PDB file of C-alpha atoms and ligand atoms in Angstrom:
ATOM      1  CA  UNK D   1     111.747  88.317   3.374  1.00 87.00           C
ATOM      2  CA  UNK D   2     114.269  89.409   6.077  1.00 95.00           C
ATOM      3  CA  UNK D   3     112.562  88.649   9.088  1.00 96.00           C
ATOM      4  CA  UNK D   4     112.049  91.911  11.450  1.00 97.00           C
ATOM      5  CA  UNK D   5     115.057  91.644  14.012  1.00 97.00           C
ATOM      6  CA  UNK D   6     116.765  90.906  10.748  1.00 98.00           C
ATOM      7  CA  UNK D   7     115.416  94.571   8.326  1.00 98.00           C
ATOM      8  CA  UNK D   8     116.617  96.008  12.241  1.00 98.00           C
ATOM      9  CA  UNK D   9     119.760  94.498  12.912  1.00 98.00           C
ATOM     10  CA  UNK D  10     120.876  95.697   8.500  1.00 98.00           C
ATOM     11  CA  UNK D  11     119.604  99.238   9.123  1.00 98.00           C
ATOM     12  CA  UNK D  12     122.017  99.675  11.664  1.00 98.00           C
ATOM     13  CA  UNK D  13     123.891  98.357  10.187  1.00 98.00           C
ATOM     14  CA  UNK D  14     123.431 100.382   6.721  1.00 98.00           C
ATOM     15  CA  UNK D  15     123.893 104.252   8.885  1.00 98.00           C
ATOM     16  CA  UNK D  16     127.151 102.259  10.755  1.00 97.00           C
ATOM     17  CA  UNK D  17     128.652 102.243   7.394  1.00 98.00           C
ATOM     18  CA  UNK D  18     126.947 106.108   6.398  1.00 98.00           C
ATOM     19  CA  UNK D  19     128.833 107.812   9.307  1.00 98.00           C
ATOM     20  CA  UNK D  20     131.958 105.669   9.034  1.00 98.00           C
ATOM     21  CA  UNK D  21     132.048 107.900   5.097  1.00 98.00           C
ATOM     22  CA  UNK D  22     130.836 111.175   7.649  1.00 98.00           C
ATOM     23  CA  UNK D  23     133.124 110.527  10.756  1.00 98.00           C
ATOM     24  CA  UNK D  24     136.208 109.939   7.858  1.00 98.00           C
ATOM     25  CA  UNK D  25     134.953 113.271   6.010  1.00 98.00           C
ATOM     26  CA  UNK D  26     136.149 115.041   8.865  1.00 98.00           C
ATOM     27  CA  UNK D  27     139.663 113.930   9.406  1.00 98.00           C
ATOM     28  CA  UNK D  28     139.698 114.333   5.156  1.00 98.00           C
ATOM     29  CA  UNK D  29     139.094 117.825   6.568  1.00 98.00           C
ATOM     30  CA  UNK D  30     141.432 117.903   9.612  1.00 98.00           C
ATOM     31  CA  UNK D  31     144.005 116.461   6.632  1.00 98.00           C
ATOM     32  CA  UNK D  32     142.760 119.191   4.057  1.00 98.00           C
ATOM     33  CA  UNK D  33     143.051 121.790   6.125  1.00 98.00           C
ATOM     34  CA  UNK D  34     146.168 120.951   7.742  1.00 97.00           C
ATOM     35  CA  UNK D  35     147.969 121.243   4.713  1.00 97.00           C
ATOM     36  CA  UNK D  36     148.773 117.338   4.416  1.00 97.00           C
ATOM     37  CA  UNK D  37     146.587 116.823   0.854  1.00 97.00           C
ATOM     38  CA  UNK D  38     147.464 113.143   0.891  1.00 97.00           C
ATOM     39  CA  UNK D  39     145.927 111.976   4.059  1.00 97.00           C
ATOM     40  CA  UNK D  40     143.109 113.825   2.766  1.00 98.00           C
ATOM     41  CA  UNK D  41     142.969 111.988  -0.953  1.00 97.00           C
ATOM     42  CA  UNK D  42     142.874 108.423   1.679  1.00 97.00           C
ATOM     43  CA  UNK D  43     140.348 110.020   3.738  1.00 98.00           C
ATOM     44  CA  UNK D  44     138.570 111.288   0.629  1.00 98.00           C
ATOM     45  CA  UNK D  45     138.957 107.327  -1.199  1.00 97.00           C
ATOM     46  CA  UNK D  46     137.954 106.054   2.304  1.00 97.00           C
ATOM     47  CA  UNK D  47     134.455 107.856   2.666  1.00 98.00           C
ATOM     48  CA  UNK D  48     133.596 107.262  -0.906  1.00 98.00           C
ATOM     49  CA  UNK D  49     134.670 103.416  -0.194  1.00 97.00           C
ATOM     50  CA  UNK D  50     132.016 103.522   3.698  1.00 98.00           C
ATOM     51  CA  UNK D  51     128.978 105.609   1.188  1.00 98.00           C
ATOM     52  CA  UNK D  52     129.857 102.472  -1.282  1.00 98.00           C
ATOM     53  CA  UNK D  53     129.679 100.223   2.444  1.00 98.00           C
ATOM     54  CA  UNK D  54     126.091 101.878   3.248  1.00 98.00           C
ATOM     55  CA  UNK D  55     124.141 101.440   0.299  1.00 98.00           C
ATOM     56  CA  UNK D  56     125.015  97.930  -0.280  1.00 98.00           C
ATOM     57  CA  UNK D  57     123.224  97.250   2.952  1.00 98.00           C
ATOM     58  CA  UNK D  58     120.397  99.855   1.664  1.00 98.00           C
ATOM     59  CA  UNK D  59     119.792  97.546  -2.023  1.00 98.00           C
ATOM     60  CA  UNK D  60     120.024  94.278  -0.272  1.00 98.00           C
ATOM     61  CA  UNK D  61     117.521  95.224   2.210  1.00 98.00           C
ATOM     62  CA  UNK D  62     115.391  96.510  -0.730  1.00 98.00           C
ATOM     63  CA  UNK D  63     116.203  93.469  -2.430  1.00 98.00           C
ATOM     64  CA  UNK D  64     114.461  91.317   0.383  1.00 98.00           C
ATOM     65  CA  UNK D  65     111.387  93.308   0.729  1.00 97.00           C
ATOM     66  CA  UNK D  66     112.530  95.196   3.055  1.00 98.00           C
ATOM     67  CA  UNK D  67     112.489  99.570   3.811  1.00 98.00           C
ATOM     68  CA  UNK D  68     115.417 100.364   4.099  1.00 98.00           C
ATOM     69  CA  UNK D  69     115.378 103.216   7.029  1.00 98.00           C
ATOM     70  CA  UNK D  70     118.207 106.578   7.793  1.00 98.00           C
ATOM     71  CA  UNK D  71     118.315 107.799  11.181  1.00 97.00           C
ATOM     72  CA  UNK D  72     120.345 110.353  12.756  1.00 97.00           C
ATOM     73  CA  UNK D  73     124.222 110.784  11.814  1.00 97.00           C
ATOM     74  CA  UNK D  74     126.180 112.428  15.103  1.00 96.00           C
ATOM     75  CA  UNK D  75     128.551 115.046  14.637  1.00 97.00           C
ATOM     76  CA  UNK D  76     131.776 112.804  14.111  1.00 98.00           C
ATOM     77  CA  UNK D  77     135.083 114.573  16.287  1.00 98.00           C
ATOM     78  CA  UNK D  78     136.832 117.295  13.967  1.00 98.00           C
ATOM     79  CA  UNK D  79     140.438 117.750  14.850  1.00 98.00           C
ATOM     80  CA  UNK D  80     142.695 115.120  16.286  1.00 98.00           C
ATOM     81  CA  UNK D  81     146.027 115.515  17.745  1.00 97.00           C
ATOM     82  CA  UNK D  82     147.499 113.952  15.365  1.00 96.00           C
ATOM     83  CA  UNK D  83     147.691 111.853  12.321  1.00 97.00           C
ATOM     84  CA  UNK D  84     148.768 109.088  13.915  1.00 97.00           C
ATOM     85  CA  UNK D  85     146.045 110.887  16.786  1.00 98.00           C
ATOM     86  CA  UNK D  86     143.906 110.021  13.804  1.00 98.00           C
ATOM     87  CA  UNK D  87     144.558 106.670  12.263  1.00 98.00           C
ATOM     88  CA  UNK D  88     144.629 104.940  16.008  1.00 98.00           C
ATOM     89  CA  UNK D  89     140.972 106.408  15.612  1.00 98.00           C
ATOM     90  CA  UNK D  90     140.069 104.490  12.333  1.00 98.00           C
ATOM     91  CA  UNK D  91     142.629 101.775  13.092  1.00 98.00           C
ATOM     92  CA  UNK D  92     139.459 101.528  15.885  1.00 98.00           C
ATOM     93  CA  UNK D  93     136.510 102.119  14.309  1.00 98.00           C
ATOM     94  CA  UNK D  94     137.036  99.769  12.145  1.00 98.00           C
ATOM     95  CA  UNK D  95     137.332  97.291  14.275  1.00 98.00           C
ATOM     96  CA  UNK D  96     134.128  97.994  16.059  1.00 97.00           C
ATOM     97  CA  UNK D  97     132.955  97.984  12.576  1.00 97.00           C
ATOM     98  CA  UNK D  98     134.274  93.939  12.576  1.00 98.00           C
ATOM     99  CA  UNK D  99     132.264  93.233  15.206  1.00 98.00           C
ATOM    100  CA  UNK D 100     129.822  94.402  13.857  1.00 98.00           C
ATOM    101  CA  UNK D 101     129.273  92.171  10.570  1.00 98.00           C
ATOM    102  CA  UNK D 102     130.624  89.194  12.498  1.00 98.00           C
ATOM    103  CA  UNK D 103     127.345  90.318  15.052  1.00 98.00           C
ATOM    104  CA  UNK D 104     125.039  90.333  12.266  1.00 98.00           C
ATOM    105  CA  UNK D 105     126.774  86.734  10.366  1.00 98.00           C
ATOM    106  CA  UNK D 106     126.221  85.186  13.652  1.00 98.00           C
ATOM    107  CA  UNK D 107     122.726  86.960  14.109  1.00 98.00           C
ATOM    108  CA  UNK D 108     121.825  85.267  10.139  1.00 98.00           C
ATOM    109  CA  UNK D 109     122.974  82.253  10.509  1.00 98.00           C
ATOM    110  CA  UNK D 110     120.991  81.709  14.066  1.00 97.00           C
ATOM    111  CA  UNK D 111     117.899  82.818  12.316  1.00 96.00           C
ATOM    112  CA  UNK D 112     118.984  80.112   8.906  1.00 97.00           C
ATOM    113  CA  UNK D 113     118.797  83.269   6.861  1.00 98.00           C
ATOM    114  CA  UNK D 114     121.194  81.990   4.207  1.00 98.00           C
ATOM    115  CA  UNK D 115     120.964  84.918   1.385  1.00 98.00           C
ATOM    116  CA  UNK D 116     121.814  87.851   4.333  1.00 98.00           C
ATOM    117  CA  UNK D 117     124.893  85.237   5.183  1.00 98.00           C
ATOM    118  CA  UNK D 118     125.645  85.230   1.455  1.00 98.00           C
ATOM    119  CA  UNK D 119     125.546  88.627   1.354  1.00 98.00           C
ATOM    120  CA  UNK D 120     127.315  89.161   4.552  1.00 98.00           C
ATOM    121  CA  UNK D 121     131.166  87.634   3.636  1.00 98.00           C
ATOM    122  CA  UNK D 122     131.841  89.971   1.107  1.00 98.00           C
ATOM    123  CA  UNK D 123     131.942  92.633   3.952  1.00 98.00           C
ATOM    124  CA  UNK D 124     133.930  89.175   6.062  1.00 98.00           C
ATOM    125  CA  UNK D 125     136.533  89.708   3.849  1.00 98.00           C
ATOM    126  CA  UNK D 126     136.870  93.762   3.229  1.00 97.00           C
ATOM    127  CA  UNK D 127     137.449  94.305   7.355  1.00 97.00           C
ATOM    128  CA  UNK D 128     140.283  91.502   6.375  1.00 98.00           C
ATOM    129  CA  UNK D 129     141.977  94.440   4.886  1.00 96.00           C
ATOM    130  CA  UNK D 130     140.576  97.684   6.164  1.00 96.00           C
ATOM    131  CA  UNK D 131     141.643  96.576   9.720  1.00 97.00           C
ATOM    132  CA  UNK D 132     144.715  95.597   7.645  1.00 97.00           C
ATOM    133  CA  UNK D 133     144.866  99.110   6.091  1.00 96.00           C
ATOM    134  CA  UNK D 134     144.295 101.273   9.057  1.00 97.00           C
ATOM    135  CA  UNK D 135     146.863  99.365  10.974  1.00 98.00           C
ATOM    136  CA  UNK D 136     149.699  99.633   8.389  1.00 97.00           C
ATOM    137  CA  UNK D 137     149.825 103.578   8.003  1.00 97.00           C
ATOM    138  CA  UNK D 138     149.316 103.408  12.271  1.00 98.00           C
ATOM    139  CA  UNK D 139     152.718 101.930  11.985  1.00 98.00           C
ATOM    140  CA  UNK D 140     154.256 103.397  10.014  1.00 97.00           C
ATOM    141  CA  UNK D 141     153.092 106.658  11.579  1.00 97.00           C
ATOM    142  CA  UNK D 142     154.137 104.893  14.525  1.00 97.00           C
ATOM    143  CA  UNK D 143     158.344 105.042  13.280  1.00 96.00           C
ATOM    144  CA  UNK D 144     158.513 107.882  11.730  1.00 95.00           C
ATOM    145  CA  UNK D 145     157.194 109.812  15.323  1.00 93.00           C
ATOM    146  CA  UNK D 146     157.712 113.641  15.151  1.00 87.00           C
ATOM    147  CA  UNK D 147     160.176 113.777  11.814  1.00 92.00           C
ATOM    148  CA  UNK D 148     158.236 116.184   8.628  1.00 92.00           C
ATOM    149  CA  UNK D 149     159.882 114.622   6.587  1.00 93.00           C
ATOM    150  CA  UNK D 150     158.098 111.191   7.255  1.00 95.00           C
ATOM    151  CA  UNK D 151     155.657 112.617   7.747  1.00 94.00           C
ATOM    152  CA  UNK D 152     155.943 114.504   3.935  1.00 95.00           C
ATOM    153  CA  UNK D 153     157.211 111.093   2.421  1.00 95.00           C
ATOM    154  CA  UNK D 154     153.808 109.417   4.111  1.00 96.00           C
ATOM    155  CA  UNK D 155     151.583 112.014   2.790  1.00 96.00           C
ATOM    156  CA  UNK D 156     153.243 110.738  -0.437  1.00 96.00           C
ATOM    157  CA  UNK D 157     153.004 107.342  -0.412  1.00 95.00           C
ATOM    158  CA  UNK D 158     148.481 107.631   0.818  1.00 95.00           C
ATOM    159  CA  UNK D 159     148.574 110.304  -2.094  1.00 95.00           C
ATOM    160  CA  UNK D 160     149.287 107.822  -4.158  1.00 93.00           C
ATOM    161  CA  UNK D 161     146.225 105.056  -3.187  1.00 86.00           C
ATOM    162  CA  UNK D 162     143.620 104.731  -5.823  1.00 86.00           C
ATOM    163  CA  UNK D 163     140.075 103.423  -4.893  1.00 76.00           C
TER     164      UNK D 163
HETATM  165 FE1  LIG Y 201     132.738  99.887   5.955  1.00 73.43          FE
HETATM  166 FE2  LIG Y 201     135.273 100.827   7.352  1.00 73.43          FE
HETATM  167  O1  LIG Y 201     134.111  99.944   7.190  1.00 73.43           O
END
């Protein structure tokens, strides 16, 4: 059985994961609107992943005898200054998510909640990957700058993303 403090913290993270999905879906719309189908594809894949992350929390809370509580999700931005601006926002967002996961791990340690600590390890590893992949795109977009052929090249590259 989860302690109430842990259940509340897990619910917050579940909602943050669904809010991430909402943010990336908005970015998918931004890229679709600009006909950058590959970048949009990357965001759709990311949206799907974040929904899966939210569902992992949903089922874990249930498995431990808690109740998932869905909270409000605020409207995400609908536009960005450039693809670089959008991906810098992804990177900053993922750093915030990582901080949230680490805080949860700290709480699980403090409360001696070993199952939650074990459950969270998957997310600790996942966040390393999430930050690295967002930062890789940011660095490439910085090199590309305003060169249109470069934008089309990265659009094609990100369009290959599987899962
Ligand atoms: Fe589920 Fe991108 O953090």
